[in-house]
Structures are given as structure tokens and as C-alpha cells.
Amino acid sequence: MSAEPKPKITTGPARKIIWFKMDIRAYSMIAALIAIWLLFSFMSDAFLTPRNLSNLFLQMSVTAILAIGMVLVIVAGQIDLSVGSILGFTGGVAAVLNVWYDWNTIPVILVTVLLGAVIGFVQGWWVAYRAVPAFIVTLGGMLIYRGLLLMVSRSQTVAPLDPSLRYVGQEYVVPVLGYMLAGAAVAFVILNTLRKRRARRKYGFELDPMMLDAGKVVLTAMLILLFVLVMNQYQGIPVPFIIVIVLALVFTFIAKHTVFGRQVYALGGNPEAARLSGINIKQRLLMVFVLNGTLAAIAGIIYTSRLNAGTTSAGEMMELDAIAACVIGGTSLMGGAGTIIGAVIGALVMASLDNGMSIMNLDSYWQFVVKGSILILAVWIDIYSRQRKNHV
């Protein structure tokens, strides 16, 4: 019987180098977010108030959900320019069914989500099985679903929604439930850290010092409790943000811990190698677009619910916000690299810029200029870091 391998614990300079390489992108995103928050808080006393922060997390929810789906698409080496129109169309259908045809909330949500999946299936089929470039398919889709939205809504605003449907996009969880969720989140962080240490010890991988992991857990727990405390000072955690957290956890698990997720990364990193290794590329691409369409429909329901209406302009330019959130969050437009949590942080950066500039009463054209400039800068950073990596 062979002896169990002893875990290795790295210390000193080697430890610092590993940390620097692993977390530089994540740390830069968080540093940029903190810098944006500090800048706006110095320029306006209203920015860091509980009410505005609650509104900020409410605003970023729709972009974050679109970005979660877009990460998978971009990681697979594709692009989707139609998610804004899908959001508008599916949200419009939900409003029509609820207001004009008196459908109850649950059937409305089920049919709308199914419609998003069908749209994703159709687009994915054209990309995967008919070899039409995703740029063309989704560009056409952007026009088609915008036109269908005008058709089903008869070019008018559809309102008001049933109160139960408005709950999805406008309500908050009560403070007690918020604290319970915070406790569950902290317990999850502790158990997940212990599970990872056990797994690494079992297979003989390097282990971080216990004090370092304990420090991470304490810091994460403090941030979770601080977040809940701030939200409870207003009306509680927004329901749409709870949905974002659930979706982020589910899709992070899919991306990191399933065969499908690993194959999507392999597909975007090197399609030829993925094909030679036996991955069914067409099937994986189709599934990526189905998931993306489904998430766009969920975002459409939340967006329509928050506005209490289906509008003909819903979702305009939101595909660009979703792509920008992914790129800012570290997703490479070349494919093969990107994380769900990075995209969510990127969405928070985009929403913070929108929110801060609106509070400062900057003209809307400055908002487009700033967001566009940041997108170009983020792409340049990605290209520059890849070039440096190739030269090392």
C-alpha cells in the first residue's frame, strides 16, 4: 500500500510570484471599481448612500445577467450582437401576455424563458450547423427581434403589469431574510474553502498556509455582512440582484466543474485541437447559444418588470454593455479565457459609471464617450497582456 503524498506549502518569494500571476487581473478590476466609487463619492455626497447603492445593484442586474451568457459565447470564440433585441422582444411578449391576455405570472415567465431558449437554438443552429458567422447571424437577429417587438406590441407601450410580475424586478427581500442569506453565504465560503483544502491535500497539490485561507474567509465574510448591512439600511437586498448571484453561482459551476464548461473553453482556445480531441463542436456551440438566449429572456423579464411596462426601446444598445462588461471583466475577445465573476464585476463597473455620471448630471454624450474609451482600453490591456505572455 503506497503512502499518501504529503501536501506542499509554498513560502517566500515563490508564493508572492504565484499570487501576483494568479490574481493581477482580478485585483486590477476591483481596484478600478474602488477608484471609480471613491472618485464619484468625492464629487457627490449622494453616491455612497444606501439608497443609491441599492439602486446601483438594481441597475446592474440586467447587464450582469446578459454578461453571464455573453461570457460563454465569447469564450467559445463567438459573439452575439442580438441579446439587447432578444431582451426587448421577450420582455415585450411577457408584457403582452400579462396585460392584454391576462396570463398569470408563472405561465408568463415559463413561456418567455422558453421563447428565449428557442431563439438561442435557432441562432445557434445557423452558426454551428450552417457555418454562418455568428457576427452575421446575430446582427440579423438584432434587426429581426427589434422588428418583432414592434409587431407584437403594435409599436406602443404595454402597461401596467400584474403586481406579482412586478415583484421580480422591483421588490426587496426583508432584512431578516437578508441576514439569513448572509449567514448561508458565509457558511458556504467556509465549507468550500475546507473542501478545496481537503481535495488539494488528497491529490498532493500545493496548499496555501492555513492563516492565508482563514484571512480570505474572514475578509469575504466581512464584505458579505457589510453589503447586507448597507442594503438593509434602505429596503433590503434587491430581488434582481439575488437572481444575479444565483445565476452567477450556477454558471460558474457549469464553466469550472462540468465537462461541457471545460469543452467550451477548449473550443475557444484552440478549435482545431478541440475537434481532434473528439469534442462535438457543433453541439457545444448550439448549447452555448441556447443558454445565452435563455439568459437574455430572464433579463428581459426583469427589465420589463422593473419598468412595469414593455416598451419598444427596451434593450437598445444593451448588447454593447454586455460585451463591454465581459471585456472589462477579463474575458478575451480571442476566445478561451474569461470568468463569470469577472463579467459580473465588469457589469458593476459599467453600472457605476452610468450611475455616477447621472448623479453628476453629465450630458448623455459624455457617458457614451467614457464607456467607449474604457472598452477600448480594456481590449488593449487584454491584447498587451497576451503579447507579453507570448514573449515570456
PDB file of C-alpha atoms in Angstrom, residues 60-74 83 292 295 299 318-319 321-327 331 339-340 342-347:
ATOM      1  CA  MET A  60     -26.531  46.414 -12.846  1.00  0.00           C
ATOM      2  CA  SER A  61     -28.621  43.247 -12.568  1.00  0.00           C
ATOM      3  CA  VAL A  62     -29.908  43.190 -16.155  1.00  0.00           C
ATOM      4  CA  THR A  63     -26.463  43.894 -17.655  1.00  0.00           C
ATOM      5  CA  ALA A  64     -24.901  41.275 -15.362  1.00  0.00           C
ATOM      6  CA  ILE A  65     -27.326  38.556 -16.496  1.00  0.00           C
ATOM      7  CA  LEU A  66     -26.683  39.395 -20.155  1.00  0.00           C
ATOM      8  CA  ALA A  67     -22.937  39.374 -19.459  1.00  0.00           C
ATOM      9  CA  ILE A  68     -23.082  35.912 -17.828  1.00  0.00           C
ATOM     10  CA  GLY A  69     -24.455  34.467 -21.071  1.00  0.00           C
ATOM     11  CA  MET A  70     -22.136  36.547 -23.212  1.00  0.00           C
ATOM     12  CA  VAL A  71     -19.069  35.191 -21.385  1.00  0.00           C
ATOM     13  CA  LEU A  72     -19.818  31.670 -22.615  1.00  0.00           C
ATOM     14  CA  VAL A  73     -20.370  32.935 -26.170  1.00  0.00           C
ATOM     15  CA  ILE A  74     -17.106  34.911 -26.256  1.00  0.00           C
ATOM     16  CA  VAL A  83     -29.032  39.984 -26.884  1.00  0.00           C
ATOM     17  CA  ASN A 292     -27.325  32.759 -23.926  1.00  0.00           C
ATOM     18  CA  LEU A 295     -30.423  34.281 -20.005  1.00  0.00           C
ATOM     19  CA  ALA A 299     -33.002  39.622 -18.289  1.00  0.00           C
ATOM     20  CA  MET A 318     -27.532  46.684 -24.146  1.00  0.00           C
ATOM     21  CA  GLU A 319     -25.611  44.152 -26.232  1.00  0.00           C
ATOM     22  CA  ASP A 321     -22.975  46.986 -22.405  1.00  0.00           C
ATOM     23  CA  ALA A 322     -22.887  43.194 -22.017  1.00  0.00           C
ATOM     24  CA  ILE A 323     -19.849  42.816 -24.284  1.00  0.00           C
ATOM     25  CA  ALA A 324     -18.086  45.706 -22.521  1.00  0.00           C
ATOM     26  CA  ALA A 325     -18.809  44.146 -19.106  1.00  0.00           C
ATOM     27  CA  CYS A 326     -17.242  40.869 -20.249  1.00  0.00           C
ATOM     28  CA  VAL A 327     -14.140  42.522 -21.693  1.00  0.00           C
ATOM     29  CA  THR A 331     -12.893  37.913 -20.964  1.00  0.00           C
ATOM     30  CA  THR A 339     -14.819  34.153 -15.907  1.00  0.00           C
ATOM     31  CA  ILE A 340     -18.412  34.645 -14.798  1.00  0.00           C
ATOM     32  CA  GLY A 342     -15.232  38.843 -13.785  1.00  0.00           C
ATOM     33  CA  ALA A 343     -18.184  39.644 -16.061  1.00  0.00           C
ATOM     34  CA  VAL A 344     -20.389  40.435 -13.037  1.00  0.00           C
ATOM     35  CA  ILE A 345     -17.725  42.807 -11.684  1.00  0.00           C
ATOM     36  CA  GLY A 346     -17.454  44.314 -15.178  1.00  0.00           C
ATOM     37  CA  ALA A 347     -21.225  44.901 -15.175  1.00  0.00           C
TER      38      ALA A 347
END
